[in-house]
């Protein structure tokens, strides 16, 4: 998948890989809805089942930083044109409110 430094973190929702043709792929690890911010600024929302392809990254307009937001985490990663790098995963910790009586 990624460079060794990028693999220090891991997304619980998404798997990043490269296919045999050198295209970057993003797959859902569980059923989810994800908001994607593409390197060229467009955003879109996709609902996918576990194992389905969420997105592809190719050349030119697809090189640069990506942001994937699910209900559980925000993932930022960069596609260089031939590798996924700079993976940053931030968990969305849900803090429950405890009422004091």
mmCIF file of C-alpha atoms in Angstrom:
data_model
loop_
_atom_site.group_PDB
_atom_site.id
_atom_site.type_symbol
_atom_site.label_atom_id
_atom_site.label_comp_id
_atom_site.label_asym_id
_atom_site.label_seq_id
_atom_site.Cartn_x
_atom_site.Cartn_y
_atom_site.Cartn_z
ATOM 1 C CA UNK A 1 0.000 0.000 0.000
ATOM 2 C CA UNK A 2 1.790 3.022 1.303
ATOM 3 C CA UNK A 3 5.268 4.110 2.341
ATOM 4 C CA UNK A 4 6.509 2.693 5.632
ATOM 5 C CA UNK A 5 5.915 5.976 7.470
ATOM 6 C CA UNK A 6 2.359 6.154 6.167
ATOM 7 C CA UNK A 7 1.623 2.667 7.465
ATOM 8 C CA UNK A 8 2.319 3.679 11.057
ATOM 9 C CA UNK A 9 -1.371 4.596 11.113
ATOM 10 C CA UNK A 10 -4.197 2.544 9.692
ATOM 11 C CA UNK A 11 -7.750 3.390 8.765
ATOM 12 C CA UNK A 12 -10.454 1.211 10.311
ATOM 13 C CA UNK A 13 -12.832 2.143 7.479
ATOM 14 C CA UNK A 14 -10.731 2.249 4.308
ATOM 15 C CA UNK A 15 -8.013 0.179 2.619
ATOM 16 C CA UNK A 16 -5.581 1.908 0.229
ATOM 17 C CA UNK A 17 -3.869 -0.155 -2.481
ATOM 18 C CA UNK A 18 -2.410 0.002 -5.986
ATOM 19 C CA UNK A 19 -3.687 -2.259 -8.776
ATOM 20 C CA UNK A 20 -1.506 -4.054 -11.353
ATOM 21 C CA UNK A 21 -1.818 -1.070 -13.724
ATOM 22 C CA UNK A 22 -0.516 1.404 -11.117
ATOM 23 C CA UNK A 23 -3.912 2.935 -10.321
ATOM 24 C CA UNK A 24 -4.594 3.818 -6.695
ATOM 25 C CA UNK A 25 -7.671 2.163 -5.217
ATOM 26 C CA UNK A 26 -9.666 2.818 -2.071
ATOM 27 C CA UNK A 27 -11.911 0.052 -0.720
ATOM 28 C CA UNK A 28 -14.480 0.083 2.087
ATOM 29 C CA UNK A 29 -13.632 -2.195 5.029
ATOM 30 C CA UNK A 30 -17.233 -2.033 6.304
ATOM 31 C CA UNK A 31 -20.598 -0.773 5.068
ATOM 32 C CA UNK A 32 -20.290 3.012 5.163
ATOM 33 C CA UNK A 33 -21.107 6.392 3.715
ATOM 34 C CA UNK A 34 -18.049 8.459 2.916
ATOM 35 C CA UNK A 35 -17.628 12.087 1.899
ATOM 36 C CA UNK A 36 -14.691 12.408 -0.512
ATOM 37 C CA UNK A 37 -12.799 15.630 -1.153
ATOM 38 C CA UNK A 38 -10.816 15.167 -4.377
ATOM 39 C CA UNK A 39 -7.443 16.912 -5.059
ATOM 40 C CA UNK A 40 -9.157 19.221 -7.584
ATOM 41 C CA UNK A 41 -11.561 20.491 -4.908
ATOM 42 C CA UNK A 42 -14.781 18.650 -5.778
ATOM 43 C CA UNK A 43 -16.599 16.850 -2.970
ATOM 44 C CA UNK A 44 -19.066 14.017 -3.223
ATOM 45 C CA UNK A 45 -20.702 11.465 -0.973
ATOM 46 C CA UNK A 46 -20.790 7.740 -1.732
ATOM 47 C CA UNK A 47 -22.418 4.830 0.105
ATOM 48 C CA UNK A 48 -20.564 1.532 -0.229
ATOM 49 C CA UNK A 49 -20.726 -1.990 1.164
ATOM 50 C CA UNK A 50 -17.715 -3.729 2.714
ATOM 51 C CA UNK A 51 -15.220 -4.687 -0.016
ATOM 52 C CA UNK A 52 -16.596 -2.303 -2.628
ATOM 53 C CA UNK A 53 -14.399 0.275 -4.361
ATOM 54 C CA UNK A 54 -14.881 3.756 -2.900
ATOM 55 C CA UNK A 55 -12.569 5.619 -5.305
ATOM 56 C CA UNK A 56 -9.767 5.353 -7.854
ATOM 57 C CA UNK A 57 -6.739 7.648 -8.169
ATOM 58 C CA UNK A 58 -5.007 7.943 -11.510
ATOM 59 C CA UNK A 59 -2.816 10.588 -13.065
ATOM 60 C CA UNK A 60 -2.901 14.364 -13.561
ATOM 61 C CA UNK A 61 -5.989 15.819 -11.816
ATOM 62 C CA UNK A 62 -6.008 12.939 -9.346
ATOM 63 C CA UNK A 63 -2.522 13.620 -7.941
ATOM 64 C CA UNK A 64 -2.570 15.395 -4.594
ATOM 65 C CA UNK A 65 -4.292 15.288 -1.216
ATOM 66 C CA UNK A 66 -7.526 13.382 -0.634
ATOM 67 C CA UNK A 67 -9.857 13.580 2.342
ATOM 68 C CA UNK A 68 -12.285 10.784 3.236
ATOM 69 C CA UNK A 69 -14.809 11.422 6.023
ATOM 70 C CA UNK A 70 -16.960 8.667 7.541
ATOM 71 C CA UNK A 71 -19.049 8.617 10.686
ATOM 72 C CA UNK A 72 -16.047 7.172 12.583
ATOM 73 C CA UNK A 73 -12.973 8.902 11.189
ATOM 74 C CA UNK A 74 -11.411 11.518 8.937
ATOM 75 C CA UNK A 75 -8.643 10.183 6.702
ATOM 76 C CA UNK A 76 -6.241 12.394 4.775
ATOM 77 C CA UNK A 77 -3.834 10.799 2.307
ATOM 78 C CA UNK A 78 -1.831 11.929 -0.737
ATOM 79 C CA UNK A 79 -1.674 10.197 -4.119
ATOM 80 C CA UNK A 80 1.671 10.904 -5.865
ATOM 81 C CA UNK A 81 0.729 9.331 -9.190
ATOM 82 C CA UNK A 82 2.270 5.992 -8.247
ATOM 83 C CA UNK A 83 1.959 5.678 -4.442
ATOM 84 C CA UNK A 84 -0.249 6.544 -1.463
ATOM 85 C CA UNK A 85 1.714 8.631 1.073
ATOM 86 C CA UNK A 86 1.203 10.795 4.152
ATOM 87 C CA UNK A 87 -1.682 8.844 5.673
ATOM 88 C CA UNK A 88 -3.274 10.716 8.576
ATOM 89 C CA UNK A 89 -6.204 9.132 10.419
ATOM 90 C CA UNK A 90 -8.205 11.039 13.001
ATOM 91 C CA UNK A 91 -10.817 9.082 14.907
ATOM 92 C CA UNK A 92 -14.127 10.782 15.651
ATOM 93 C CA UNK A 93 -14.509 9.816 19.287
ATOM 94 C CA UNK A 94 -18.109 10.104 20.370
ATOM 95 C CA UNK A 95 -18.193 11.440 23.896
ATOM 96 C CA UNK A 96 -21.340 10.449 25.717
ATOM 97 C CA UNK A 97 -22.917 12.990 27.990
ATOM 98 C CA UNK A 98 -23.176 11.874 31.589
ATOM 99 C CA UNK A 99 -25.783 13.705 33.555
ATOM 100 C CA UNK A 100 -24.911 14.444 37.158
ATOM 101 C CA UNK A 101 -27.769 14.374 39.615
#
